[in-house]
XYZ file of C-alpha atoms in Angstrom:
557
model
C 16.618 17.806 9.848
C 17.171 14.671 8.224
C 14.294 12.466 7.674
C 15.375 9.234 9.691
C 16.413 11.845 12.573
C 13.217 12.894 12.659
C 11.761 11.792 16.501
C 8.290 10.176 16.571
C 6.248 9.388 19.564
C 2.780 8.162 19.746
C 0.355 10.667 20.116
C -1.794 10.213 23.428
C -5.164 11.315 22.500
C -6.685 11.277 25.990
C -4.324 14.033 26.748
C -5.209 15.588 23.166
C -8.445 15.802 23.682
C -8.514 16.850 27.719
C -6.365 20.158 25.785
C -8.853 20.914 22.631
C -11.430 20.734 25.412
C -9.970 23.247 27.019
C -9.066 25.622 23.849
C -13.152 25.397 23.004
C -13.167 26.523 26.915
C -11.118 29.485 26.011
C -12.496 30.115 22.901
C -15.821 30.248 23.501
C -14.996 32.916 26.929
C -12.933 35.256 24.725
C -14.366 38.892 24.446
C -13.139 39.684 20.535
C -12.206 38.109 17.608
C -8.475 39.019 18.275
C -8.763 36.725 21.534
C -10.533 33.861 19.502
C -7.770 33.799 17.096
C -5.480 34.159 19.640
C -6.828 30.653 21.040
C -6.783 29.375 17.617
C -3.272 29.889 17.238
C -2.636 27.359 19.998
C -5.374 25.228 18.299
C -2.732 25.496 15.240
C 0.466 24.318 17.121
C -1.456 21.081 18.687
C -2.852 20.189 15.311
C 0.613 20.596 13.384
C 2.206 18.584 16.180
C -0.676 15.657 15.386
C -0.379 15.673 11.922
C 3.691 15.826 12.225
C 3.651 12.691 14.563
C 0.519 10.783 12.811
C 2.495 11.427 9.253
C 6.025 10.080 10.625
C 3.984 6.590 11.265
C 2.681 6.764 8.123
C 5.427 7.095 6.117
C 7.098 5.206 7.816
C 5.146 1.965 7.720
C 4.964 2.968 3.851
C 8.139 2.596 3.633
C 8.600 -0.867 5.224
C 5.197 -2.921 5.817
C 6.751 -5.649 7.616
C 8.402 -3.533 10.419
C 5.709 -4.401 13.494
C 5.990 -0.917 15.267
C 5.174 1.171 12.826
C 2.324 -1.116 11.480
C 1.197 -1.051 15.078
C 1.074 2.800 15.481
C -0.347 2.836 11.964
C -3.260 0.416 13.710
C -3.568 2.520 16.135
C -4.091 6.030 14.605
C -6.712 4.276 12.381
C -8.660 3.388 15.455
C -8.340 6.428 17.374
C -7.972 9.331 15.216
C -11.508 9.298 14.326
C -12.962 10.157 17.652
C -10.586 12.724 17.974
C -10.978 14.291 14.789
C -14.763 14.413 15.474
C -14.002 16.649 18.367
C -11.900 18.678 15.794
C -15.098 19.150 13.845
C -17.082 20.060 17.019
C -14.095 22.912 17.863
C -14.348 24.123 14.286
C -18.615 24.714 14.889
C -17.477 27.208 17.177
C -15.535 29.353 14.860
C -18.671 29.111 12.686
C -21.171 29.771 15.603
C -18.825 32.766 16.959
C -20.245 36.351 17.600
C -17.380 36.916 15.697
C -17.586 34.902 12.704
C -17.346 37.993 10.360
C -13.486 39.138 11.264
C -12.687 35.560 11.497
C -13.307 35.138 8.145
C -11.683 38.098 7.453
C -8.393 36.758 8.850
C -8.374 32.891 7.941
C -10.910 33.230 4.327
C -13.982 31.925 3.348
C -12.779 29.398 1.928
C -12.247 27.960 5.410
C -15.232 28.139 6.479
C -16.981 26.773 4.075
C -14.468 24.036 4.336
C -15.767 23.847 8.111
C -19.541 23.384 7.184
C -18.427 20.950 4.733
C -16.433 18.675 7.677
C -19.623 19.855 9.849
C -21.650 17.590 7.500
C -19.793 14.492 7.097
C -18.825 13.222 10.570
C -20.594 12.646 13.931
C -19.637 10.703 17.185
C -22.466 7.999 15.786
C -20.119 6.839 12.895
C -16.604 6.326 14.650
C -16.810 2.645 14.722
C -17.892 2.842 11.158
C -14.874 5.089 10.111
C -12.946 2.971 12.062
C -13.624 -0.076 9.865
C -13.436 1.028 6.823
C -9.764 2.292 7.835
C -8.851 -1.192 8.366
C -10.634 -2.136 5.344
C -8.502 0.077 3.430
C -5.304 -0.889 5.246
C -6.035 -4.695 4.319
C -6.116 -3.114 0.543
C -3.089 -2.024 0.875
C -0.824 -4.363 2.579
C -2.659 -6.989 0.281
C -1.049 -5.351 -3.305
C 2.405 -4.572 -0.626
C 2.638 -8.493 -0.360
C 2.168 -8.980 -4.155
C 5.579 -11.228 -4.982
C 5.196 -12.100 -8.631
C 7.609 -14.854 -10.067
C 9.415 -13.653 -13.312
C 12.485 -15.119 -14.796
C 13.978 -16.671 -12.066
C 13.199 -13.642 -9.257
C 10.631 -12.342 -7.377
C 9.164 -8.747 -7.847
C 6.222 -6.489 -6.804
C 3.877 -4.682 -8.452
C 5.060 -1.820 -9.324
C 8.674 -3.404 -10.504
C 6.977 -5.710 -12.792
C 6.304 -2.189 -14.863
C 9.152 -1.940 -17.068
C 8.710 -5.439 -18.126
C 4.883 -4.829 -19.293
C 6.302 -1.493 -21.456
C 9.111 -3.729 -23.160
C 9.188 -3.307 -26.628
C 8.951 -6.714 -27.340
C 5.316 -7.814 -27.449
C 5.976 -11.075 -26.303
C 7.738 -9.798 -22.888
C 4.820 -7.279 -22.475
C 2.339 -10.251 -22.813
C 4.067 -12.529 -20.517
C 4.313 -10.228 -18.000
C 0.425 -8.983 -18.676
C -0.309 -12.465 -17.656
C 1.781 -12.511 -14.644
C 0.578 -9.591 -13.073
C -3.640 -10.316 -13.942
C -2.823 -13.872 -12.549
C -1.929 -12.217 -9.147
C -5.300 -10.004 -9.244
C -7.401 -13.072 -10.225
C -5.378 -14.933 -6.895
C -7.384 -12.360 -4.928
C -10.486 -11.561 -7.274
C -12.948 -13.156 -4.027
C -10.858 -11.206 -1.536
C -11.247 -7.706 -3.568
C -14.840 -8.116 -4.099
C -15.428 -8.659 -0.320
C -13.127 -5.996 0.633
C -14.703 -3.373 -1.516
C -18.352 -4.786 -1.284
C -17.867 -4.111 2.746
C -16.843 -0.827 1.879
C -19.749 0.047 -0.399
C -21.755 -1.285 2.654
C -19.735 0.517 5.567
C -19.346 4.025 3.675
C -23.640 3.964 2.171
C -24.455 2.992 6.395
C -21.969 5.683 6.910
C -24.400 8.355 4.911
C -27.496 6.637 6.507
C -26.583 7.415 10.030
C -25.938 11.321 8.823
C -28.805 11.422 7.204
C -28.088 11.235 3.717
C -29.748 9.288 0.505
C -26.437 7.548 -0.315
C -22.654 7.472 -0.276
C -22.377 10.186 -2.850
C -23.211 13.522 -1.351
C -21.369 12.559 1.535
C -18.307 11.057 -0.352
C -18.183 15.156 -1.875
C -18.317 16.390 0.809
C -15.837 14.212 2.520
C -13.729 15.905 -0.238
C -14.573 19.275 0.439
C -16.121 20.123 -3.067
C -16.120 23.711 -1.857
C -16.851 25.199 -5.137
C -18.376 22.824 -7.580
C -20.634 19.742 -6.926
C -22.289 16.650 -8.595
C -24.170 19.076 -11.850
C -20.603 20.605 -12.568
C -18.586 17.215 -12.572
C -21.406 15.820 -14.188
C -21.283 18.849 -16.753
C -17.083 18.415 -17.146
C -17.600 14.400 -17.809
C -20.493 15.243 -20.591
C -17.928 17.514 -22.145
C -15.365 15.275 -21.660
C -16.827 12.346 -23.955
C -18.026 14.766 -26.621
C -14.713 16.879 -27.617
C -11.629 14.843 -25.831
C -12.611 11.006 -25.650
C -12.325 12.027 -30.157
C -8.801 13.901 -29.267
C -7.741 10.322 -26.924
C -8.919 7.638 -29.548
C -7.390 9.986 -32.507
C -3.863 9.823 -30.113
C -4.740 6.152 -29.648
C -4.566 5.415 -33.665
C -1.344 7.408 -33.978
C 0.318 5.185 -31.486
C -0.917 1.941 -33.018
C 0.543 3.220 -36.368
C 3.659 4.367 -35.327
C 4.244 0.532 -33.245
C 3.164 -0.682 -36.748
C 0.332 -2.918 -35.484
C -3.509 -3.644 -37.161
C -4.567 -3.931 -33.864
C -4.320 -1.912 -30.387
C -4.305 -4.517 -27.000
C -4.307 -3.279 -24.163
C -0.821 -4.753 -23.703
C 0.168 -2.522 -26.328
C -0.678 0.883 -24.297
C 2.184 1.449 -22.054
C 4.607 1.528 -25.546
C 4.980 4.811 -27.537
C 7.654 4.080 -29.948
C 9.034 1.006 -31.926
C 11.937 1.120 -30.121
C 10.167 1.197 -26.953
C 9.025 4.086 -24.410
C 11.266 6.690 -23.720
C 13.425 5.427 -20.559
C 15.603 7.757 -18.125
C 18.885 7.339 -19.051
C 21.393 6.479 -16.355
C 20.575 5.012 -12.682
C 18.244 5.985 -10.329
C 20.820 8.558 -8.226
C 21.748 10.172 -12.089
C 17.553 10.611 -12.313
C 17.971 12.490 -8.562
C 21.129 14.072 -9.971
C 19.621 15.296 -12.866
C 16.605 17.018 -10.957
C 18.568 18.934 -8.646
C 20.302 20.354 -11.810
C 16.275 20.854 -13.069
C 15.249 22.655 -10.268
C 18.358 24.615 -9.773
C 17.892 26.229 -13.479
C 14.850 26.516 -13.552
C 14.557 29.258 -10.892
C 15.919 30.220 -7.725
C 13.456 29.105 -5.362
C 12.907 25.474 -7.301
C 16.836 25.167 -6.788
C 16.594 25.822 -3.077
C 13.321 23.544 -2.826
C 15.175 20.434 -4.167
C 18.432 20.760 -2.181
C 16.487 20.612 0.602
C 14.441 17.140 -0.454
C 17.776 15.563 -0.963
C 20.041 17.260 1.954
C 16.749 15.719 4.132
C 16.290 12.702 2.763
C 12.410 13.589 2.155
C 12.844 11.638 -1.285
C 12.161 8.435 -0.174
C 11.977 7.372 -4.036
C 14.127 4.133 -4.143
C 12.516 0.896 -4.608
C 11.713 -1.493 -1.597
C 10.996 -5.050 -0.543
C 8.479 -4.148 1.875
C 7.177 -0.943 0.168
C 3.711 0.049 -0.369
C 3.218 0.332 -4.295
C 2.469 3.993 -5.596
C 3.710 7.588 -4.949
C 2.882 10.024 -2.869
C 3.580 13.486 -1.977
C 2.675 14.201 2.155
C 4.255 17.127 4.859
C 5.252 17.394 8.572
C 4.332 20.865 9.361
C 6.639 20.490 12.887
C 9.510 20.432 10.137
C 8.923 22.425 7.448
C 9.448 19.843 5.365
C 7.499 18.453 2.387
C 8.066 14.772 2.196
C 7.687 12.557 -1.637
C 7.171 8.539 -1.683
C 7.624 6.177 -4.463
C 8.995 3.468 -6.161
C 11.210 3.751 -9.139
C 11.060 0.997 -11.253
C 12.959 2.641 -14.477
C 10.453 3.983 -16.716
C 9.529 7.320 -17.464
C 7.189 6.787 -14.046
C 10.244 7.706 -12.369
C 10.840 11.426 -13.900
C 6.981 11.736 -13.119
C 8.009 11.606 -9.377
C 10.628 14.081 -10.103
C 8.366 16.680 -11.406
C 4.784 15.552 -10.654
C 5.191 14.731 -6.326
C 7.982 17.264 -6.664
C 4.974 19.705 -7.892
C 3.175 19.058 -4.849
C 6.173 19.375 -2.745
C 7.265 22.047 -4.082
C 3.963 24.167 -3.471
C 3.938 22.788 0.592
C 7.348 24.310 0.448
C 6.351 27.457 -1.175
C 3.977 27.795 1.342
C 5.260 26.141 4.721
C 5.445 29.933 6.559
C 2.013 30.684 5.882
C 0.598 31.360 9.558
C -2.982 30.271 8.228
C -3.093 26.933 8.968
C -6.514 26.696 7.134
C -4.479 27.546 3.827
C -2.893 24.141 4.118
C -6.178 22.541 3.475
C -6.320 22.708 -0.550
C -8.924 20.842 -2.142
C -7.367 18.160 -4.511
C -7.920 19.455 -7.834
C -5.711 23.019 -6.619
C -3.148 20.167 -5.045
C -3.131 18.331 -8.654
C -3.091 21.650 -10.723
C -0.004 22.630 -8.795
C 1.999 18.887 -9.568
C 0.514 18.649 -13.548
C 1.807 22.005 -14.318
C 5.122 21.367 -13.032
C 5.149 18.153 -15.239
C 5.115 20.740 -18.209
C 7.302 23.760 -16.835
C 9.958 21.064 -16.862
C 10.104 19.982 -20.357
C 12.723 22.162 -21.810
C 15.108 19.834 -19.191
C 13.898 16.375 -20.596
C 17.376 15.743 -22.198
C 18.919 15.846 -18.635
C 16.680 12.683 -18.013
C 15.912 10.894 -21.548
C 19.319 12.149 -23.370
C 18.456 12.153 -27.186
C 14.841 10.691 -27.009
C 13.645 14.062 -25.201
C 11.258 14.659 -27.885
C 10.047 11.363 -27.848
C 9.324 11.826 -23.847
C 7.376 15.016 -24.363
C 5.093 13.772 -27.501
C 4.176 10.527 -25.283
C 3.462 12.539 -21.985
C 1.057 14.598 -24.192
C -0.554 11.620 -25.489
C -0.214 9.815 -22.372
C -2.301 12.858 -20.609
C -4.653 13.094 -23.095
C -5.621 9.627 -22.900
C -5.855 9.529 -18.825
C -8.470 11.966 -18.878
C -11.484 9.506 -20.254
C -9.944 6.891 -17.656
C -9.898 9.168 -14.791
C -13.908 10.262 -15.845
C -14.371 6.772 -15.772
C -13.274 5.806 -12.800
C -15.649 8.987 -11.752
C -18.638 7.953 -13.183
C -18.280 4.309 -11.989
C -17.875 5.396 -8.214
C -20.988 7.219 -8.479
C -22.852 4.423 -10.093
C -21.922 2.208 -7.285
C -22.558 4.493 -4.619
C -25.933 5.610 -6.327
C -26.817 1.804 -6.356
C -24.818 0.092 -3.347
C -27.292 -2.956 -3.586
C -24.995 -3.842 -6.538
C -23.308 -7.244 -6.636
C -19.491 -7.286 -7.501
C -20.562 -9.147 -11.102
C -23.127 -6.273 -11.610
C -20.596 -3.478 -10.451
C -17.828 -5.855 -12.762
C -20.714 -5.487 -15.746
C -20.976 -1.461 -15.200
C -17.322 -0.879 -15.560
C -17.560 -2.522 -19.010
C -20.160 -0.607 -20.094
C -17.717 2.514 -19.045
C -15.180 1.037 -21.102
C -17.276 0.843 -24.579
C -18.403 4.697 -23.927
C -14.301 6.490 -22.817
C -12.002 3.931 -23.969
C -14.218 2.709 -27.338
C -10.789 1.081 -28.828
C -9.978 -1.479 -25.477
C -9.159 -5.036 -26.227
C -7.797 -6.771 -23.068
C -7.158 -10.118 -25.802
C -6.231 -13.269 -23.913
C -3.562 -11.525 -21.793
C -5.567 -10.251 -18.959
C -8.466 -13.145 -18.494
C -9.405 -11.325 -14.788
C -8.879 -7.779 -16.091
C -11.004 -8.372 -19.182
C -14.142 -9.046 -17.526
C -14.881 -6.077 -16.022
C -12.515 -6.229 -12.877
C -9.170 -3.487 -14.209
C -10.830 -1.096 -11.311
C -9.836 -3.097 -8.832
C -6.265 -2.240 -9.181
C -7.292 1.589 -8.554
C -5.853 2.301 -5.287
C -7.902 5.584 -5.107
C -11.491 3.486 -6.018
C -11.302 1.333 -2.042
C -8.896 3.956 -0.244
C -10.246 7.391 -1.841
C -13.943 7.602 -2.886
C -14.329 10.054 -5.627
C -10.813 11.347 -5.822
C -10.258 10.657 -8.941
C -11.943 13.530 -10.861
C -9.489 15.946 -8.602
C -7.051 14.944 -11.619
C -8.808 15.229 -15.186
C -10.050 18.790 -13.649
C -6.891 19.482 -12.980
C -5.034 18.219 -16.042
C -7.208 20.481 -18.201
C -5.932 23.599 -16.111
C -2.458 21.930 -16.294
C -2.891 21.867 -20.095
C -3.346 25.156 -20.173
C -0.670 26.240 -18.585
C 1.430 23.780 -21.480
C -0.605 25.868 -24.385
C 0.476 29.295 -22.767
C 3.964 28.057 -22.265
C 4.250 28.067 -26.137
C 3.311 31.776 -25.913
C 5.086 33.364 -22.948
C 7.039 30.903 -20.964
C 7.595 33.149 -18.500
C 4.847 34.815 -17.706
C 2.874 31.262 -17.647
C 5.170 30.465 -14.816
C 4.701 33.669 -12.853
C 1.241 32.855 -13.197
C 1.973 29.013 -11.481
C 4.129 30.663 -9.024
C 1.366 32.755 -7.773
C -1.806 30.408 -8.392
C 1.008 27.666 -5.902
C 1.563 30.652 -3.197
C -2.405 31.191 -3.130
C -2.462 27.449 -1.670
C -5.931 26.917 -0.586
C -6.858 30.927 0.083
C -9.175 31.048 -2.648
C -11.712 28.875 -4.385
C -10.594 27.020 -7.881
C -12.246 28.314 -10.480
C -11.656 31.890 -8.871
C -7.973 31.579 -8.768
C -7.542 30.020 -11.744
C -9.231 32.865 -14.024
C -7.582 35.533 -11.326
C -4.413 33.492 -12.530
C -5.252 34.446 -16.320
C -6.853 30.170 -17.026
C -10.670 29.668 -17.336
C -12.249 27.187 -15.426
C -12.927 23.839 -16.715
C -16.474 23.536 -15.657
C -17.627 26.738 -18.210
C -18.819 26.105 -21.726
C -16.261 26.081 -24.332
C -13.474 25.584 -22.249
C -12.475 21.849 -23.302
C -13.836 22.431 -26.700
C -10.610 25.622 -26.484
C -7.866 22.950 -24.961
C -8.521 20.369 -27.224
C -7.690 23.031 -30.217
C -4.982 24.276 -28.250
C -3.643 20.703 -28.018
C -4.091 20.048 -31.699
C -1.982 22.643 -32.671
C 0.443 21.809 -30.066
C 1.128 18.407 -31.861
């Protein structure tokens, strides 16, 4: 079915709830763990049907802020869906207080259930007002950078379209329009510190009331950290500025020598070449065009996958007055149907869509007949392995998208990788500095990131184009850092992983994307680091393991 045919209506909680009620009824009378399941199979229909519905409002409001309905049902699932989602977590304590826990398990996976005692520990009845504010919190984020209308040459442009005009290869463009888009964060420095400083606030009284020290444990387990916590990530990081922050500021040299500059700004960072960054040649439907011709060659079920984005309409890609900035990748189980968001602005961003959220997409479609709905539930550095990789299985069809500067494309999204990694740490190591210390003011937090900068990016020089970004404050354009605490390390775990699966490419094309093909089907059935060394790659968090990408990256190059 085609997206916009699609029919929403509001989900009526009181009616939701008087039926989960009755499932736990059920559940908890049932004789075996056949008739438990049985019950949770129902317990899967009503929760597809929610997310379906709540993910329809969503997107849709993404797609157009201004339209008044959908920002209204938007409102109201951030009020209400916390209540109800804490009786979620109550239904779930009974699968993990059943008689028959052990063949439940069997059936749905461990992985499940340790996903359960995770959501067990991070929500109670006493924090719905709290969750509840910070959703608006976040929402006033949001439509705050939506309503960003940035004067440049005579027209008006958002964020994200103000892009290509920052990677221009003439300095002077890139410096103008530097200016223009920090002088639209400084227009709302006071309002970002109070929105995130009432976040710091709401999430650490959030923690209090279950219990916990501070923000941090809870914000892990908010993101089900099933299988590594705070002494592994802190572990990755520490290996992370020994062996690859060396490999970033090496790549960072390079591309100040090949633009022929003494010096590196910041406003120089976005540019590979001389001649500019490698663009996608054509307009945005030839970019759409030449994916389906990707997808189609590279194997059967890719081919069928994309057809069905673009028969459906479920790339929703275009760009938009009204749009939220960013990309996404999301899914309406009722449909079957994966569902990617973003904004094309006519840089290489846009072939990122094409293969990273197509990655994501790609693995919900994989999997959209799995009967465990549990499976569904992948924690975000699996989700980010499976879209990274797919940014690599798709070089050999670069020239579809960048004609004769292919090569060009593939060096830079290398180099561009490489360098995100000490970024994303940062923006790791930052979050828990401020959620370790929430008494913090926003200069003091502004200081911290600073100090970040000096230790993963050593060679940044914001110069006199970005005044507000200089002084500590480029965080505050990091949608993840106010809408989602500590997901941000999901992706410089899972770009290592990815890398591998670029290194074995070299090798064995093939049997590297087997190996993808089965690690995507696994979804979330297995633990990380499990899967990944079932699926022939080594987990990031062991000893050696970055030290062994970073030489396999070397000799890439």
């Amino acid at each position: 079915m085609k997206y916009e045919e699609m029919p929403y209506s509001r989900i009526d909680f009181a009616e939701e709830t008087r039926y989960l009620k009755e499932l736990m009824k059920r559940f908890q009378a049932a004789k075996s763990a056949e008739e438990q399941f049985a019950v949770h199979q129902e317990y899967y229909k009503m929760a597809r049907h929610i997310q379906t519905e709540m993910t329809l409002a969503s997107t849709r409001n993404s797609l157009d802020t201004s339209d008044a309905f959908y920002d209204q049902e938007k409102d109201y699932y951030d009020r209400e869906y916390p209540a109800y989602s804490n009786l979620a977590v109550e239904y779930a304590k009974l699968l993990l207080k059943s008689p028959f826990r052990k063949e439940l398990e069997e059936i749905i996976g461990h992985p499940a259930f340790r996903n359960m005692e995770l959501a067990e520990k991070s929500t109670s009845e006493a924090i719905i007002p709290l969750k509840q504010e910070e959703n608006a919190l976040v929402s006033r984020y949001e439509k705050m950078m939506a309503s960003a209308a940035i004067e440049w040459e005579g027209q008006i442009y958002n964020i994200s379209q103000m892009t290509p005009f920052q990677r221009s290869k003439d300095r002077k463009v890139r410096q103008e329009a530097g200016k223009k888009v920090d002088a639209f964060y400084a227009s709302k420095g006071k309002e970002l510190d109070e929105i995130y400083d009432a976040l710091v606030k709401n999430r650490t009284a959030q923690a209090k009331a279950l219990g916990y020290e501070n923000f941090t444990e809870l914000g892990y387990n908010r993101m089900i950290r099933n299988s590594y916590r705070r002494p592994e990530v802190e572990k990755f990081r520490s290996q992370i500025k020994e062996y690859w922050v060396p490999l970033a500021e090496e790549f960072w040299d390079n591309r100040r020598k090949r633009l022929g500059l003494d010096k590196l700004y910041f406003c120089d960072e976005g540019v590979s070449f001389p001649e500019g960054s490698p663009k996608p040649i054509g307009s945005y439907e030839d970019t759409l065009l030449a994916g389906q011709k990707m997808y189609r060659e590279l194997s059967e079920k890719t081919g069928e996958f994309f057809d069905f984005m673009l028969d459906n309409h479920l790339l929703q890609v275009l760009p938009g007055k009204h749009k939220k900035v960013g990309g996404y990748m999301t899914y309406m189980p009722d449909f079957h149907s994966p569902f990617v968001f973003a904004n094309f602005n006519g840089t290489s961003g846009d072939v990122d869509v094409i293969t990273h959220e197509c990655g994501h997409a790609f693995q919900g479609y994989l999997t959209a007949d799995d009967p465990i709905l549990e499976h569904a539930d992948i924690t975000m550095e699996t989700a980010e392995t499976h879209s990274m990789s797919m940014e690599f299985f798709t070089n050999p069809w670069m020239n579809l998208f960048f004609g004769d500067r292919a090569d060009d494309f593939k060096k830079s999204q290398v180099e561009d990788a490489v360098a995100f990694i000490p970024y994303g740490c940062m923006v790791d190591e930052f979050q828990h500095i401020v959620y370790d210390h929430p008494e913090m003011t926003p200069a003091e937090r502004k200081e911290a990131w600073k100090g970040l900068e000096k230790v993963y990016k050593p060679h940044l020089d914001f110069g006199e184009e970005y005044p507000f970004f200089g002084t500590g404050s480029y965080w505050q354009r990091q949608n993840h850092i106010y809408a989602g605490p500590f997901y941000y390390i999901d992706y410089c775990i899972a770009q290592t992983s990815a890398f591998q699966y670029r290194i074995w490419m070299e090798k064995d094309y093939r049997a590297a994307f087997d190996s993808y093909l089965k690690f995507s089907r696994e979804s979330g059935s297995g633990f990380y680091a499990e899967m990944l060394e079932e699926n022939g790659l080594k987990s990031p968090f062991k000893e050696g393991t970055i030290q062994e990408i970073v030489k396999g990256i070397r000799e890439l190059l």
